[in-house]
mmCIF file of N, CA and C in Angstrom:
data_model
loop_
_atom_site.group_PDB
_atom_site.id
_atom_site.type_symbol
_atom_site.label_atom_id
_atom_site.label_comp_id
_atom_site.label_asym_id
_atom_site.label_seq_id
_atom_site.Cartn_x
_atom_site.Cartn_y
_atom_site.Cartn_z
ATOM 1 N N ILE A 4 0.860 -1.157 0.000
ATOM 2 C CA ILE A 4 0.000 0.000 0.000
ATOM 3 C C ILE A 4 0.909 1.222 0.000
ATOM 4 N N GLY A 5 0.770 2.073 -0.959
ATOM 5 C CA GLY A 5 1.570 3.289 -1.038
ATOM 6 C C GLY A 5 0.783 4.492 -0.556
ATOM 7 N N PHE A 6 1.447 5.361 0.160
ATOM 8 C CA PHE A 6 0.835 6.562 0.720
ATOM 9 C C PHE A 6 1.671 7.750 0.285
ATOM 10 N N ARG A 7 1.039 8.760 -0.216
ATOM 11 C CA ARG A 7 1.766 9.895 -0.794
ATOM 12 C C ARG A 7 2.686 10.590 0.218
ATOM 13 N N GLY A 8 3.667 11.248 -0.298
ATOM 14 C CA GLY A 8 4.648 11.919 0.540
ATOM 15 C C GLY A 8 4.253 13.332 0.942
ATOM 16 N N THR A 9 5.229 14.043 1.463
ATOM 17 C CA THR A 9 5.031 15.390 1.991
ATOM 18 C C THR A 9 4.742 16.396 0.890
ATOM 19 N N VAL A 10 3.725 17.206 1.105
ATOM 20 C CA VAL A 10 3.482 18.357 0.251
ATOM 21 C C VAL A 10 4.366 19.468 0.809
ATOM 22 N N MET A 11 5.269 19.971 0.002
ATOM 23 C CA MET A 11 6.307 20.886 0.471
ATOM 24 C C MET A 11 5.761 22.130 1.161
ATOM 25 N N THR A 12 4.589 22.589 0.783
ATOM 26 C CA THR A 12 4.039 23.827 1.344
ATOM 27 C C THR A 12 3.063 23.591 2.496
ATOM 28 N N ASP A 13 2.904 22.344 2.931
ATOM 29 C CA ASP A 13 1.937 22.010 3.981
ATOM 30 C C ASP A 13 2.645 21.822 5.319
ATOM 31 N N LEU A 14 2.455 22.771 6.239
ATOM 32 C CA LEU A 14 3.127 22.711 7.539
ATOM 33 C C LEU A 14 2.694 21.503 8.360
ATOM 34 N N ASN A 15 1.445 21.067 8.222
ATOM 35 C CA ASN A 15 1.002 19.862 8.929
ATOM 36 C C ASN A 15 1.777 18.638 8.456
ATOM 37 N N ASN A 16 2.067 18.557 7.166
ATOM 38 C CA ASN A 16 2.878 17.459 6.649
ATOM 39 C C ASN A 16 4.250 17.457 7.297
ATOM 40 N N TRP A 17 4.862 18.630 7.411
ATOM 41 C CA TRP A 17 6.196 18.725 8.009
ATOM 42 C C TRP A 17 6.157 18.388 9.501
ATOM 43 N N ALA A 18 5.101 18.803 10.181
ATOM 44 C CA ALA A 18 4.973 18.458 11.600
ATOM 45 C C ALA A 18 4.894 16.945 11.772
ATOM 46 N N ASN A 19 4.153 16.278 10.902
ATOM 47 C CA ASN A 19 4.077 14.817 10.972
ATOM 48 C C ASN A 19 5.431 14.177 10.689
ATOM 49 N N ASN A 20 6.199 14.745 9.782
ATOM 50 C CA ASN A 20 7.533 14.210 9.476
ATOM 51 C C ASN A 20 8.428 14.204 10.709
ATOM 52 N N LEU A 21 8.275 15.207 11.561
ATOM 53 C CA LEU A 21 9.134 15.335 12.732
ATOM 54 C C LEU A 21 8.737 14.394 13.873
ATOM 55 N N ARG A 22 7.593 13.787 13.764
ATOM 56 C CA ARG A 22 7.150 12.822 14.788
ATOM 57 C C ARG A 22 7.715 11.444 14.425
ATOM 58 N N GLY A 23 9.017 11.286 14.594
ATOM 59 C CA GLY A 23 9.715 10.103 14.104
ATOM 60 C C GLY A 23 9.793 8.918 15.042
ATOM 61 N N TYR A 24 9.201 8.990 16.200
ATOM 62 C CA TYR A 24 9.296 7.877 17.140
ATOM 63 C C TYR A 24 8.315 6.761 16.743
ATOM 64 N N PRO A 25 8.614 5.507 17.147
ATOM 65 C CA PRO A 25 7.753 4.394 16.745
ATOM 66 C C PRO A 25 6.458 4.323 17.555
ATOM 67 N N SER A 26 5.398 3.964 16.879
ATOM 68 C CA SER A 26 4.106 3.721 17.525
ATOM 69 C C SER A 26 3.758 2.244 17.368
ATOM 70 N N ASP A 27 3.295 1.648 18.449
ATOM 71 C CA ASP A 27 2.904 0.242 18.431
ATOM 72 C C ASP A 27 1.580 0.097 17.688
ATOM 73 N N ILE A 28 1.574 -0.672 16.616
ATOM 74 C CA ILE A 28 0.348 -0.910 15.852
ATOM 75 C C ILE A 28 -0.051 -2.387 15.893
ATOM 76 N N SER A 29 0.456 -3.113 16.873
ATOM 77 C CA SER A 29 0.195 -4.548 16.977
ATOM 78 C C SER A 29 -1.294 -4.875 17.010
ATOM 79 N N GLN A 30 -2.085 -4.015 17.640
ATOM 80 C CA GLN A 30 -3.520 -4.285 17.741
ATOM 81 C C GLN A 30 -4.186 -4.356 16.374
ATOM 82 N N PHE A 31 -3.593 -3.700 15.378
ATOM 83 C CA PHE A 31 -4.144 -3.722 14.028
ATOM 84 C C PHE A 31 -3.586 -4.864 13.196
ATOM 85 N N MET A 32 -2.593 -5.550 13.723
ATOM 86 C CA MET A 32 -1.893 -6.597 12.974
ATOM 87 C C MET A 32 -2.059 -7.959 13.637
ATOM 88 N N ASN A 33 -3.264 -8.226 14.110
ATOM 89 C CA ASN A 33 -3.554 -9.498 14.786
ATOM 90 C C ASN A 33 -2.567 -9.780 15.902
ATOM 91 N N ASN A 34 -2.189 -8.732 16.617
ATOM 92 C CA ASN A 34 -1.268 -8.796 17.761
ATOM 93 C C ASN A 34 0.141 -9.243 17.395
ATOM 94 N N PHE A 35 0.484 -9.208 16.096
ATOM 95 C CA PHE A 35 1.868 -9.438 15.696
ATOM 96 C C PHE A 35 2.645 -8.178 16.041
ATOM 97 N N PRO A 36 3.805 -8.305 16.720
ATOM 98 C CA PRO A 36 4.567 -7.102 17.102
ATOM 99 C C PRO A 36 4.897 -6.237 15.877
ATOM 100 N N SER A 37 4.306 -5.060 15.816
ATOM 101 C CA SER A 37 4.439 -4.191 14.651
ATOM 102 C C SER A 37 4.530 -2.742 15.096
ATOM 103 N N TYR A 38 5.341 -1.982 14.385
ATOM 104 C CA TYR A 38 5.543 -0.571 14.716
ATOM 105 C C TYR A 38 5.527 0.261 13.445
ATOM 106 N N ALA A 39 5.153 1.525 13.592
ATOM 107 C CA ALA A 39 5.143 2.456 12.469
ATOM 108 C C ALA A 39 5.671 3.805 12.940
ATOM 109 N N HIS A 40 6.279 4.546 12.032
ATOM 110 C CA HIS A 40 6.707 5.917 12.284
ATOM 111 C C HIS A 40 5.469 6.690 12.732
ATOM 112 N N HIS A 41 5.531 7.327 13.886
ATOM 113 C CA HIS A 41 4.353 7.962 14.473
ATOM 114 C C HIS A 41 3.741 9.023 13.544
ATOM 115 N N GLY A 42 4.565 9.862 12.959
ATOM 116 C CA GLY A 42 4.043 10.902 12.069
ATOM 117 C C GLY A 42 3.373 10.315 10.843
ATOM 118 N N PHE A 43 3.987 9.280 10.265
ATOM 119 C CA PHE A 43 3.396 8.597 9.116
ATOM 120 C C PHE A 43 2.057 7.991 9.512
ATOM 121 N N LEU A 44 2.028 7.333 10.662
ATOM 122 C CA LEU A 44 0.800 6.700 11.137
ATOM 123 C C LEU A 44 -0.295 7.734 11.358
ATOM 124 N N LYS A 45 0.062 8.865 11.941
ATOM 125 C CA LYS A 45 -0.917 9.929 12.188
ATOM 126 C C LYS A 45 -1.499 10.429 10.863
ATOM 127 N N ALA A 46 -0.637 10.704 9.907
ATOM 128 C CA ALA A 46 -1.106 11.170 8.604
ATOM 129 C C ALA A 46 -1.959 10.104 7.919
ATOM 130 N N PHE A 47 -1.494 8.876 7.982
ATOM 131 C CA PHE A 47 -2.205 7.774 7.343
ATOM 132 C C PHE A 47 -3.592 7.592 7.936
ATOM 133 N N THR A 48 -3.680 7.572 9.262
ATOM 134 C CA THR A 48 -4.978 7.349 9.896
ATOM 135 C C THR A 48 -5.910 8.540 9.722
ATOM 136 N N ASN A 49 -5.372 9.749 9.732
ATOM 137 C CA ASN A 49 -6.224 10.938 9.579
ATOM 138 C C ASN A 49 -6.810 11.075 8.183
ATOM 139 N N PHE A 50 -6.054 10.679 7.181
ATOM 140 C CA PHE A 50 -6.466 10.967 5.811
ATOM 141 C C PHE A 50 -6.820 9.739 4.985
ATOM 142 N N MET A 51 -6.284 8.600 5.321
ATOM 143 C CA MET A 51 -6.444 7.448 4.444
ATOM 144 C C MET A 51 -7.158 6.255 5.054
ATOM 145 N N LEU A 52 -7.170 6.155 6.354
ATOM 146 C CA LEU A 52 -7.701 4.948 6.981
ATOM 147 C C LEU A 52 -9.203 5.065 7.193
ATOM 148 N N THR A 53 -9.934 4.930 6.122
ATOM 149 C CA THR A 53 -11.389 4.986 6.154
ATOM 150 C C THR A 53 -11.936 3.558 6.117
ATOM 151 N N PRO A 54 -13.187 3.355 6.505
ATOM 152 C CA PRO A 54 -13.755 2.009 6.417
ATOM 153 C C PRO A 54 -13.669 1.432 4.999
ATOM 154 N N GLU A 55 -13.794 2.287 3.992
ATOM 155 C CA GLU A 55 -13.720 1.819 2.605
ATOM 156 C C GLU A 55 -12.352 1.244 2.271
ATOM 157 N N MET A 56 -11.318 1.717 2.949
ATOM 158 C CA MET A 56 -9.979 1.201 2.708
ATOM 159 C C MET A 56 -9.633 0.082 3.692
ATOM 160 N N TRP A 57 -9.912 0.302 4.968
ATOM 161 C CA TRP A 57 -9.474 -0.645 5.999
ATOM 162 C C TRP A 57 -10.197 -1.987 5.911
ATOM 163 N N ASN A 58 -11.511 -1.990 5.689
ATOM 164 C CA ASN A 58 -12.262 -3.243 5.685
ATOM 165 C C ASN A 58 -11.765 -4.234 4.636
ATOM 166 N N PRO A 59 -11.564 -3.838 3.376
ATOM 167 C CA PRO A 59 -11.019 -4.796 2.402
ATOM 168 C C PRO A 59 -9.591 -5.241 2.746
ATOM 169 N N LEU A 60 -8.790 -4.323 3.300
ATOM 170 C CA LEU A 60 -7.429 -4.689 3.694
ATOM 171 C C LEU A 60 -7.467 -5.727 4.807
ATOM 172 N N ARG A 61 -8.283 -5.496 5.816
ATOM 173 C CA ARG A 61 -8.412 -6.454 6.918
ATOM 174 C C ARG A 61 -8.889 -7.812 6.404
ATOM 175 N N ASP A 62 -9.871 -7.806 5.505
ATOM 176 C CA ASP A 62 -10.377 -9.056 4.947
ATOM 177 C C ASP A 62 -9.290 -9.797 4.179
ATOM 178 N N ALA A 63 -8.510 -9.067 3.395
ATOM 179 C CA ALA A 63 -7.426 -9.688 2.635
ATOM 180 C C ALA A 63 -6.359 -10.258 3.562
ATOM 181 N N MET A 64 -6.063 -9.542 4.651
ATOM 182 C CA MET A 64 -5.069 -10.034 5.611
ATOM 183 C C MET A 64 -5.568 -11.312 6.288
ATOM 184 N N GLN A 65 -6.843 -11.380 6.594
ATOM 185 C CA GLN A 65 -7.390 -12.578 7.229
ATOM 186 C C GLN A 65 -7.393 -13.762 6.263
ATOM 187 N N LYS A 66 -7.714 -13.521 4.993
ATOM 188 C CA LYS A 66 -7.738 -14.591 3.996
ATOM 189 C C LYS A 66 -6.339 -15.070 3.649
ATOM 190 N N ASN A 67 -5.349 -14.225 3.840
ATOM 191 C CA ASN A 67 -3.962 -14.543 3.484
ATOM 192 C C ASN A 67 -3.069 -14.475 4.707
ATOM 193 N N ALA A 68 -3.541 -15.033 5.795
ATOM 194 C CA ALA A 68 -2.795 -14.996 7.056
ATOM 195 C C ALA A 68 -1.372 -15.508 6.842
ATOM 196 N N GLY A 69 -0.435 -14.807 7.435
ATOM 197 C CA GLY A 69 0.968 -15.194 7.329
ATOM 198 C C GLY A 69 1.727 -14.458 6.242
ATOM 199 N N LEU A 70 1.023 -13.846 5.299
ATOM 200 C CA LEU A 70 1.702 -13.073 4.260
ATOM 201 C C LEU A 70 1.879 -11.637 4.745
ATOM 202 N N PRO A 71 3.020 -11.041 4.451
ATOM 203 C CA PRO A 71 3.245 -9.666 4.925
ATOM 204 C C PRO A 71 2.434 -8.641 4.132
ATOM 205 N N VAL A 72 2.141 -7.561 4.802
ATOM 206 C CA VAL A 72 1.534 -6.387 4.167
ATOM 207 C C VAL A 72 2.502 -5.241 4.399
ATOM 208 N N TYR A 73 2.899 -4.585 3.335
ATOM 209 C CA TYR A 73 3.827 -3.470 3.442
ATOM 210 C C TYR A 73 3.082 -2.178 3.187
ATOM 211 N N ILE A 74 3.150 -1.259 4.129
ATOM 212 C CA ILE A 74 2.557 0.065 3.972
ATOM 213 C C ILE A 74 3.739 1.029 3.925
ATOM 214 N N VAL A 75 3.867 1.707 2.807
ATOM 215 C CA VAL A 75 5.040 2.548 2.591
ATOM 216 C C VAL A 75 4.629 3.976 2.253
ATOM 217 N N GLY A 76 5.534 4.886 2.536
ATOM 218 C CA GLY A 76 5.343 6.265 2.132
ATOM 219 C C GLY A 76 6.041 6.484 0.806
ATOM 220 N N HIS A 77 5.517 7.380 0.026
ATOM 221 C CA HIS A 77 6.110 7.711 -1.272
ATOM 222 C C HIS A 77 6.503 9.170 -1.254
ATOM 223 N N SER A 78 7.755 9.437 -1.509
ATOM 224 C CA SER A 78 8.221 10.810 -1.542
ATOM 225 C C SER A 78 7.668 11.531 -2.764
ATOM 226 N N LEU A 79 7.273 12.756 -2.576
ATOM 227 C CA LEU A 79 6.872 13.582 -3.702
ATOM 228 C C LEU A 79 8.073 14.276 -4.323
ATOM 229 N N GLY A 80 9.237 13.986 -3.775
ATOM 230 C CA GLY A 80 10.471 14.429 -4.390
ATOM 231 C C GLY A 80 10.941 15.818 -4.046
ATOM 232 N N GLY A 81 10.698 16.358 -2.931
ATOM 233 C CA GLY A 81 11.157 17.708 -2.630
ATOM 234 C C GLY A 81 12.516 17.778 -2.250
#
């Protein structure tokens, strides 16, 4: 799953970039020990993690238990 990068003129994007400490996301990963960059996670959950996106992802993860899911950020190239 790719998530867009920082918009150079958006101060909220830059604030999220600076929140670099890890956040425990194990509860979302069937209790598998998992962590995400806190700023990335905040941006992702605020803007992208809607029921329309999360429900099919959760269903796919359950049907394909044991296969990894990679959620990555994509730089806009600034």
